[in-house]
Short mmCIF file of C-alpha atoms in Angstrom, two decimals:
data_model
loop_
_atom_site.label_atom_id
_atom_site.label_comp_id
_atom_site.label_asym_id
_atom_site.label_seq_id
_atom_site.Cartn_x
_atom_site.Cartn_y
_atom_site.Cartn_z
CA MET A 1 -20.81 39.22 1.55
CA VAL A 2 -23.92 41.21 0.49
CA THR A 3 -26.11 42.22 3.57
CA LYS A 4 -29.71 42.84 3.27
CA ASP A 5 -29.38 46.45 3.77
CA SER A 6 -26.73 46.86 0.93
CA ALA A 7 -28.86 44.40 -1.31
CA ALA A 8 -32.12 46.36 -0.47
CA HIS A 9 -30.20 49.67 -1.27
CA SER A 10 -28.94 48.01 -4.64
CA LEU A 11 -32.39 47.33 -5.28
CA ILE A 12 -34.10 50.63 -4.72
CA ALA A 13 -31.01 52.52 -6.28
CA GLY A 14 -31.22 50.41 -9.50
CA THR A 15 -34.58 50.92 -9.72
CA ILE A 16 -34.90 54.48 -9.64
CA ALA A 17 -31.84 54.89 -11.80
CA GLY A 18 -33.32 52.77 -14.50
CA ALA A 19 -36.90 54.75 -14.23
CA VAL A 20 -35.30 58.22 -14.84
CA GLU A 21 -32.94 56.82 -16.99
CA GLY A 22 -35.89 55.65 -19.37
CA ALA A 23 -37.83 58.73 -19.27
CA ILE A 24 -34.93 60.89 -19.98
CA THR A 25 -33.39 58.72 -23.16
CA TYR A 26 -36.56 57.24 -24.72
CA PRO A 27 -36.99 59.69 -27.52
CA THR A 28 -33.72 58.50 -28.93
CA GLU A 29 -34.78 54.50 -27.90
CA LEU A 30 -37.99 55.12 -30.10
CA VAL A 31 -36.06 56.47 -32.77
CA LYS A 32 -33.72 53.87 -32.85
CA THR A 33 -36.20 51.58 -33.15
CA LYS A 34 -38.05 52.92 -35.97
CA ILE A 35 -34.69 52.93 -37.93
CA GLN A 36 -34.11 49.23 -36.99
CA LEU A 37 -37.43 48.21 -38.23
CA GLN A 38 -37.62 49.74 -41.59
CA GLY A 39 -34.81 47.33 -42.91
CA SER A 40 -37.32 44.69 -42.71
CA GLN A 41 -38.94 43.85 -46.23
CA GLN A 42 -42.00 42.75 -44.81
CA TYR A 43 -42.17 46.28 -42.62
CA LEU A 44 -41.70 48.01 -46.36
CA ALA A 45 -44.41 45.63 -47.63
CA GLN A 46 -47.06 46.45 -45.45
CA GLY A 47 -46.84 50.11 -45.93
CA GLY A 48 -44.59 51.38 -43.05
CA HIS A 49 -43.25 54.49 -43.11
CA THR A 50 -39.76 55.02 -44.27
CA TYR A 51 -37.23 57.68 -43.10
CA HIS A 52 -33.86 59.21 -43.91
CA GLY A 53 -32.25 58.83 -40.99
CA PRO A 54 -32.43 59.38 -37.26
CA ILE A 55 -32.87 63.09 -37.63
CA ASP A 56 -35.87 62.98 -40.15
CA CYS A 57 -37.26 60.71 -38.16
CA ALA A 58 -37.57 62.47 -35.28
CA THR A 59 -38.72 65.65 -36.65
CA SER A 60 -41.08 63.85 -39.14
CA THR A 61 -42.74 61.94 -35.67
CA PHE A 62 -42.70 64.96 -33.75
CA ARG A 63 -44.13 67.27 -36.72
CA THR A 64 -47.22 64.45 -37.73
CA GLN A 65 -48.11 63.34 -34.14
CA GLY A 66 -46.44 65.74 -31.52
CA ILE A 67 -44.34 65.45 -28.58
CA THR A 68 -46.56 62.52 -27.43
CA GLY A 69 -45.69 60.35 -30.71
CA LEU A 70 -41.93 60.55 -29.54
CA TYR A 71 -43.11 58.96 -26.42
CA ARG A 72 -45.22 56.16 -27.94
CA GLY A 73 -44.27 52.83 -26.07
CA LEU A 74 -42.74 54.68 -23.11
CA THR A 75 -44.68 53.25 -20.12
CA PRO A 76 -43.60 49.33 -20.98
CA MET A 77 -39.94 50.64 -21.34
CA LEU A 78 -40.54 52.52 -18.05
CA LEU A 79 -41.61 49.87 -16.43
CA GLY A 80 -38.94 47.09 -17.86
CA ASN A 81 -36.20 49.83 -17.11
CA ALA A 82 -36.70 50.00 -13.94
CA ALA A 83 -37.29 46.38 -13.16
CA LYS A 84 -34.50 45.91 -15.27
CA ALA A 85 -32.05 48.08 -13.14
CA GLY A 86 -33.46 46.80 -9.87
CA VAL A 87 -32.80 43.17 -10.78
CA ARG A 88 -29.60 44.38 -12.57
CA PHE A 89 -27.93 45.91 -9.52
CA LEU A 90 -28.77 43.25 -7.09
CA THR A 91 -27.74 40.25 -9.12
CA TYR A 92 -24.64 42.29 -9.80
CA ASP A 93 -23.90 42.93 -6.43
CA THR A 94 -24.83 39.47 -4.84
CA VAL A 95 -22.82 37.92 -7.65
CA LYS A 96 -19.76 40.12 -7.30
CA ALA A 97 -19.86 39.27 -3.64
CA GLN A 98 -19.48 35.61 -4.24
CA LEU A 99 -16.65 35.71 -6.68
CA ARG A 100 -14.28 37.85 -4.45
CA ASP A 101 -11.14 36.42 -3.56
CA GLU A 102 -10.09 36.16 0.58
CA ASN A 103 -8.71 39.85 -0.15
CA GLY A 104 -12.04 40.85 -1.42
CA LYS A 105 -10.61 41.73 -4.73
CA LEU A 106 -12.14 40.87 -8.40
CA THR A 107 -10.10 39.89 -11.32
CA MET A 108 -11.12 41.11 -14.87
CA ALA A 109 -12.95 37.97 -15.79
CA ARG A 110 -15.10 37.55 -12.41
CA MET A 111 -16.08 41.12 -12.66
CA MET A 112 -17.06 40.49 -16.56
CA LEU A 113 -18.77 36.98 -15.24
CA ALA A 114 -20.65 39.00 -12.42
CA GLY A 115 -21.65 41.42 -15.37
CA LEU A 116 -22.72 38.70 -17.61
CA CYS A 117 -24.84 36.95 -14.88
CA ALA A 118 -26.94 40.13 -14.15
CA GLY A 119 -27.86 40.78 -17.96
CA VAL A 120 -29.07 37.13 -18.92
CA ILE A 121 -31.27 37.22 -15.84
CA GLU A 122 -32.62 40.45 -16.17
CA GLY A 123 -32.90 39.74 -19.67
CA GLY A 124 -35.01 36.44 -19.47
CA THR A 125 -37.16 37.99 -16.70
CA VAL A 126 -38.12 41.68 -17.15
CA VAL A 127 -36.34 42.90 -20.25
CA ALA A 128 -37.64 40.76 -22.79
CA PRO A 129 -41.62 41.36 -22.47
CA SER A 130 -41.02 45.07 -21.85
CA GLU A 131 -39.16 45.30 -25.16
CA THR A 132 -41.56 43.21 -27.33
CA ILE A 133 -44.35 45.33 -26.13
CA LYS A 134 -42.33 48.57 -26.79
CA THR A 135 -41.43 47.32 -30.27
CA ARG A 136 -45.19 46.49 -31.05
CA LEU A 137 -46.24 50.06 -30.18
CA ILE A 138 -43.69 51.73 -31.91
CA HIS A 139 -43.85 49.53 -34.97
CA ASP A 140 -47.85 49.95 -34.83
CA GLN A 141 -47.41 53.65 -34.98
CA CYS A 142 -45.76 53.42 -38.33
CA MET A 143 -48.05 51.56 -40.04
CA PRO A 144 -50.83 53.11 -42.37
CA LYS A 145 -53.69 51.80 -39.82
CA PRO A 146 -52.52 51.29 -36.24
CA GLN A 147 -54.21 48.44 -34.23
CA TYR A 148 -53.36 49.22 -30.66
CA HIS A 149 -54.83 51.55 -28.00
CA GLY A 150 -52.18 51.31 -25.56
CA MET A 151 -50.02 49.14 -23.68
CA VAL A 152 -52.88 46.93 -22.38
CA ASP A 153 -54.69 46.41 -25.48
CA CYS A 154 -51.21 45.47 -27.27
CA VAL A 155 -50.43 42.80 -24.24
CA GLN A 156 -54.01 41.60 -24.40
CA LYS A 157 -53.74 41.08 -28.32
CA ALA A 158 -50.60 39.67 -28.44
CA ILE A 159 -51.46 36.92 -25.92
CA GLN A 160 -54.47 36.36 -27.61
CA LYS A 161 -52.61 35.94 -30.99
CA ASP A 162 -49.86 33.72 -29.77
CA GLY A 163 -50.05 33.13 -26.25
CA ILE A 164 -47.81 34.02 -23.11
CA ARG A 165 -44.52 33.48 -25.99
CA GLY A 166 -45.87 36.23 -27.69
CA ILE A 167 -44.54 38.70 -25.16
CA TYR A 168 -41.47 36.70 -24.88
CA ARG A 169 -40.67 36.98 -28.58
CA GLY A 170 -37.00 37.49 -29.27
CA VAL A 171 -35.87 36.20 -25.55
CA VAL A 172 -32.74 34.50 -26.49
CA PRO A 173 -31.22 37.44 -28.38
CA VAL A 174 -32.83 39.83 -25.70
CA MET A 175 -30.92 37.53 -23.15
CA ALA A 176 -27.58 37.78 -25.48
CA ARG A 177 -28.02 41.31 -25.70
CA GLN A 178 -28.25 42.15 -21.99
CA GLY A 179 -25.48 40.14 -20.66
CA ALA A 180 -23.01 41.40 -23.27
CA ASN A 181 -24.47 44.83 -22.15
CA SER A 182 -24.01 44.30 -18.35
CA CYS A 183 -20.55 42.28 -19.12
CA VAL A 184 -18.93 45.24 -20.92
CA ARG A 185 -20.69 48.13 -19.01
CA PHE A 186 -19.73 46.99 -15.57
CA ALA A 187 -16.22 45.97 -16.41
CA SER A 188 -15.59 48.87 -18.71
CA TYR A 189 -16.68 51.41 -15.95
CA ASP A 190 -15.09 49.70 -13.28
CA THR A 191 -11.77 49.37 -15.36
CA LEU A 192 -11.85 52.70 -15.90
CA LYS A 193 -12.89 53.99 -12.76
CA GLN A 194 -9.81 52.14 -11.07
CA LEU A 195 -7.84 53.96 -13.71
CA VAL A 196 -8.86 57.20 -12.95
CA ILE A 197 -8.43 56.34 -9.18
CA GLY A 198 -5.14 55.22 -9.50
CA TYR A 199 -4.43 58.61 -11.57
CA THR A 200 -5.55 60.72 -8.93
CA GLY A 201 -4.93 59.12 -5.88
CA THR A 202 -8.38 59.43 -4.16
CA GLU A 203 -11.09 56.90 -4.13
CA THR A 204 -13.94 59.72 -4.07
CA LEU A 205 -14.55 61.01 -7.88
CA PRO A 206 -16.04 64.27 -8.35
CA PHE A 207 -19.51 63.91 -10.14
CA ALA A 208 -17.92 65.23 -13.54
CA TYR A 209 -15.04 62.40 -13.30
CA SER A 210 -18.20 59.86 -12.96
CA PHE A 211 -20.46 61.16 -15.39
CA GLY A 212 -17.37 60.86 -18.24
CA LEU A 213 -16.68 57.02 -17.02
CA GLY A 214 -20.39 56.54 -17.33
CA MET A 215 -20.65 57.80 -20.83
CA ALA A 216 -17.60 56.10 -22.18
CA ALA A 217 -18.85 53.27 -20.73
CA GLY A 218 -22.04 53.62 -22.49
CA THR A 219 -20.41 54.05 -25.75
CA ILE A 220 -18.18 51.39 -25.52
CA THR A 221 -21.35 49.11 -24.53
CA VAL A 222 -23.66 50.41 -27.65
CA TYR A 223 -20.75 49.32 -30.12
CA ALA A 224 -20.30 46.26 -28.69
CA THR A 225 -24.17 45.17 -28.36
CA MET A 226 -25.77 46.96 -31.56
CA PRO A 227 -25.91 43.53 -33.69
CA PHE A 228 -28.02 41.97 -30.74
CA ASP A 229 -30.34 44.91 -30.51
CA VAL A 230 -31.21 44.98 -34.19
CA VAL A 231 -31.68 41.27 -34.22
CA LYS A 232 -33.90 41.39 -31.10
CA THR A 233 -36.13 44.42 -32.79
CA ARG A 234 -36.62 42.60 -35.95
CA MET A 235 -37.70 39.25 -34.14
CA GLN A 236 -40.20 41.27 -31.87
CA SER A 237 -41.60 43.46 -34.66
CA LEU A 238 -45.27 42.97 -36.05
CA SER A 239 -43.69 41.38 -39.33
CA ALA A 240 -41.48 38.76 -37.88
CA SER A 241 -43.83 35.79 -37.92
CA LEU A 242 -44.51 36.64 -41.57
CA GLU A 243 -41.09 37.10 -42.24
CA VAL A 244 -40.05 33.59 -40.99
CA ARG A 245 -43.06 31.80 -42.48
CA LEU A 246 -42.09 33.31 -46.08
CA HIS A 247 -38.33 32.99 -45.80
CA GLY A 248 -37.38 31.18 -42.81
CA TYR A 249 -35.15 33.77 -41.60
CA LEU A 250 -35.63 37.69 -41.04
CA ALA A 251 -34.43 39.26 -44.22
#
């Protein structure tokens, strides 16, 4: 049973962790998104800048736009990451508590179900809008004539053009990605942790062990969920509507 104190602790800890993670890793997120966008035919037709790989993307962005260029779209991502982590940990802990057996144990299947539920809920509530705004701001940065003057301007123009659905574009692949993300991440981390605990014979793991487990779980998660992420980015891009009208799919 999740107490109010433990639920609040999970929410606060998850929110802080999400904000810190977003701020530290954002340049890699920006580079990833730019590389994903340039595979679109309409992106190229609109004159979007193309890169020869992640290193070229990072150095070119820094050279032409300075350090701030590597943080374009950070604000919606930061807000979304903080809210996402809070919702994820609170939902995961709550669902996990409900799925434990009479001995307080969880099977792998139930552990993955808890992660799946957490990911789907966070994807549909807070991740989709923050990812849409972030993607549009990054896409806009790559265009010959940028049209947005910041996060607020981007949100206003998206809603004016497409209504509230304008900031929820790509919500289905977002929910699929987040569901798979949490499912794989939590399951792999907890499984690896139990293996390490069994090997070391102690429940309290040193920081180096926890850090290594987090890296391993994160690597597994990235490879498992990247296809969803590419589809999500393409659906949230500025050229997505045009591609669908022209081809009926995201080319």
